[in-house]
Coordinates of C-alpha atoms in Angstrom, one line a residue:
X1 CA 5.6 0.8 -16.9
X2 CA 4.4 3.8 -14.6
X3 CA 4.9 7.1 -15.4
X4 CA 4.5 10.3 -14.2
X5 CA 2.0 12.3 -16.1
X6 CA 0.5 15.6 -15.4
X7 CA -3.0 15.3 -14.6
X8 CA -5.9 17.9 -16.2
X9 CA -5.0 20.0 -13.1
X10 CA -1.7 19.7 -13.9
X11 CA -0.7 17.4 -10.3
X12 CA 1.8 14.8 -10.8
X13 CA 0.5 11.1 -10.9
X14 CA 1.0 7.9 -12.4
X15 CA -0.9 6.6 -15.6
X16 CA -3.2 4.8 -13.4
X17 CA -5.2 7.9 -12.8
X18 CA -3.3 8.6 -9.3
X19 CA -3.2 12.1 -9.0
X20 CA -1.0 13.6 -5.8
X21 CA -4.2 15.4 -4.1
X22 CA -3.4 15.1 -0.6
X23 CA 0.4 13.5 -0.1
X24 CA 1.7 16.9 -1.0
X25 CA 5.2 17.8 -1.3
X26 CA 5.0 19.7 1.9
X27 CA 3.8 16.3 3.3
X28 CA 6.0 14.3 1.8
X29 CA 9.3 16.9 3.1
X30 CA 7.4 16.7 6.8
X31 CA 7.6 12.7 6.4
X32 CA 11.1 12.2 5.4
X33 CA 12.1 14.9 8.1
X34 CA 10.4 12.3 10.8
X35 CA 7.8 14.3 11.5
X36 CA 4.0 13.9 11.2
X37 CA 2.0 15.7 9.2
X38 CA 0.1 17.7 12.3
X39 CA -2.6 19.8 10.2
X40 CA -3.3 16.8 7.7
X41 CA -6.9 16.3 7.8
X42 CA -8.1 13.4 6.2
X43 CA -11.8 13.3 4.7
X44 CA -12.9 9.4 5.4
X45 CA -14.0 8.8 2.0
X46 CA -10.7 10.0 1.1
X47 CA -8.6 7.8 3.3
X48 CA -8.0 4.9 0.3
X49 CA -6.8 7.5 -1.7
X50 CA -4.4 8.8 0.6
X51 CA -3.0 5.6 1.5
X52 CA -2.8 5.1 -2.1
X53 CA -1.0 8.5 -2.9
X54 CA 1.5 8.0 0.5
X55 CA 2.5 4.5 -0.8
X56 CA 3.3 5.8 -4.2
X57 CA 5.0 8.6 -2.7
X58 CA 7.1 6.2 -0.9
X59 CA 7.8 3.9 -4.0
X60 CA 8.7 7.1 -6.2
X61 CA 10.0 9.6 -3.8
X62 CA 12.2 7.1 -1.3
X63 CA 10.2 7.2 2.0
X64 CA 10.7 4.6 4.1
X65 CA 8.2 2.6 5.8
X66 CA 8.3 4.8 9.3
X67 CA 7.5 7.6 7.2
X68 CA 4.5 5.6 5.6
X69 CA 3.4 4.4 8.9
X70 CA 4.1 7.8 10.7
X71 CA 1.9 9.2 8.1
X72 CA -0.8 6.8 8.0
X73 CA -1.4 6.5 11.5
X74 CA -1.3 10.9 12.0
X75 CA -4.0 10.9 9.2
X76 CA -6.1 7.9 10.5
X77 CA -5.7 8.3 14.3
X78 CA -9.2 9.7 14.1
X79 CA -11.4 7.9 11.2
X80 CA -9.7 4.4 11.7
X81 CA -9.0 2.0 14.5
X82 CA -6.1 -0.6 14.3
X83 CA -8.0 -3.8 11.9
X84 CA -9.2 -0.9 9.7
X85 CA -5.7 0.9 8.8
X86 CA -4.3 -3.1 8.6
X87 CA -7.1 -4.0 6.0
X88 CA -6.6 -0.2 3.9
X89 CA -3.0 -0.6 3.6
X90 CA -3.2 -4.1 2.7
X91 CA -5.6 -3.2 -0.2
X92 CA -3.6 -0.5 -1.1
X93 CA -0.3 -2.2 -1.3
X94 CA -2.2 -5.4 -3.0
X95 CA -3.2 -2.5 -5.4
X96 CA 0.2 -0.8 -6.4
X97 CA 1.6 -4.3 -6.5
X98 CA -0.6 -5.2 -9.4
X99 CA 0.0 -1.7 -11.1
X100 CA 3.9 -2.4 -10.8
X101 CA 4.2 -6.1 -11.6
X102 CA 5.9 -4.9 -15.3
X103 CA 8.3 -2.9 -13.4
X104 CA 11.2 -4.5 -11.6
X105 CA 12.7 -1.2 -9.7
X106 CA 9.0 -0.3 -8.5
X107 CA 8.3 -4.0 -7.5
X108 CA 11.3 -4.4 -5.2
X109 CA 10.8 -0.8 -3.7
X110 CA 7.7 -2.1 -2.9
X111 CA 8.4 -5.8 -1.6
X112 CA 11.1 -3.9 0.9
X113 CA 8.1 -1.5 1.8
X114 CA 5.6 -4.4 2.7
X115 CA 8.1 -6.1 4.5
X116 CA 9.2 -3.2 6.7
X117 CA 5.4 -2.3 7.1
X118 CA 5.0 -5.9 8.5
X119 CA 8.0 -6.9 10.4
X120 CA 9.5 -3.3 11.4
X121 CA 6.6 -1.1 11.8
X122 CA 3.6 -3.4 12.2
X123 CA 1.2 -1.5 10.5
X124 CA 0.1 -4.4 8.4
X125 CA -0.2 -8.1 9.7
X126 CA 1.0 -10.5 7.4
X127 CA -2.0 -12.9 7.9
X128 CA -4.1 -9.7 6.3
X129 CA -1.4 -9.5 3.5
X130 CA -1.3 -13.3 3.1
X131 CA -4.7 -13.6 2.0
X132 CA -4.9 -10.5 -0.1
X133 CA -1.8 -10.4 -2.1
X134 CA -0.3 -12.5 -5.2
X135 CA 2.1 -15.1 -4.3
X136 CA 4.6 -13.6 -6.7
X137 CA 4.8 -10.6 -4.5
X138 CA 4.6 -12.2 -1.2
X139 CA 8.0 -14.8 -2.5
X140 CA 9.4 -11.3 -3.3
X141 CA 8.3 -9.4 -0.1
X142 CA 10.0 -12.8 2.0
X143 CA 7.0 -13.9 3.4
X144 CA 6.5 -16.9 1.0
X145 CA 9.8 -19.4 0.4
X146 CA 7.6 -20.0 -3.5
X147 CA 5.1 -18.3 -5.0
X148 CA 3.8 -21.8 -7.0
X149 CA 3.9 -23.6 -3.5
X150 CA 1.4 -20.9 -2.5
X151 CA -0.9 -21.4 -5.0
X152 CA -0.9 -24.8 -4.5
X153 CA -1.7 -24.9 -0.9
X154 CA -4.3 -21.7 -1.3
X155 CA -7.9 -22.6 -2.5
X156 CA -9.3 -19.9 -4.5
X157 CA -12.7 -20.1 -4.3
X158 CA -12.3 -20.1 -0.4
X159 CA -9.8 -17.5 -0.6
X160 CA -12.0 -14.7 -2.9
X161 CA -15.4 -16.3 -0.5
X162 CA -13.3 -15.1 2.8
X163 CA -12.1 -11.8 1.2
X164 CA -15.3 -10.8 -0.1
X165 CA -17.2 -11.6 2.9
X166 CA -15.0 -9.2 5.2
X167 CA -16.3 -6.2 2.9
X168 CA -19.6 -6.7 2.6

């Protein structure tokens, strides 16, 4: 189970080691207000960790997935083109989904957020999610009618061969 714990600094985070450095709660008021962050400045080593902190911020704090995109896209319009912000999310939300598999409330917050960031807000393609995420989250995000059905049509070794290939 994830829970918030204060970091050495004393920011909030989860027991992962996410620590809120740059999803701020001035950010996160902006977002759920509708508006974009406008002086966010994103370093590009930093952008996974953003990402990271604006989908838990979402998944804890009840943005929605315009808010995520809106957010992602004002901090990225600069560092990251279209593929790049697809792949990064997808990474991220593959991420959290492994972190919140124990917790049922976390999972289906973020199952609805996937889904919206695919078929609402197309931020994320689902071929890109397809191949990165568990089929036990994609059956819960929709986008698979059963997760063992997946498995069984998925081969693994061409699966991790494709994924690690696009990161080298």
């Amino acid at each position: 189970r994830l829970v918030p714990v204060a970091s050495p600094r004393g920011r909030m985070g989860s027991d992962l080691g996410v620590t809120v450095d740059l999803v701020t709660p001035d950010v996160v008021a902006q977002l759920k207000k509708g508006e974009a962050p406008s002086e966010l400045v994103v370093p590009p080593a930093k952008t996974k960790s953003f990402l990271l902190e604006l989908v838990w911020a979402a998944i804890r704090h009840d943005l929605d997935a315009a808010a995520v995109a809106s957010g992602a896209n004002a901090a990225l319009e600069k560092t990251a083109d279209e593929k790049n912000l697809d792949a990064l999310l997808t990474d991220v939300v593959w991420f959290v989904s492994l972190a919140v598999e124990s917790d049922a409330r976390l999972r289906v917050k973020l199952a609805e957020l996937a889904n919206a960031l695919v078929e609402k807000e197309r931020v994320i393609k689902k071929e890109t999610l397809m191949t990165q995420c568990e089929g036990e989250f994609l059956e819960e995000a929709g986008f698979v009618a059963s997760a063992s059905a997946f498995r069984k049509k998925r081969n693994p070794r061409q699966h991790s061969r494709g994924v690690h290939a696009e990161k080298v």
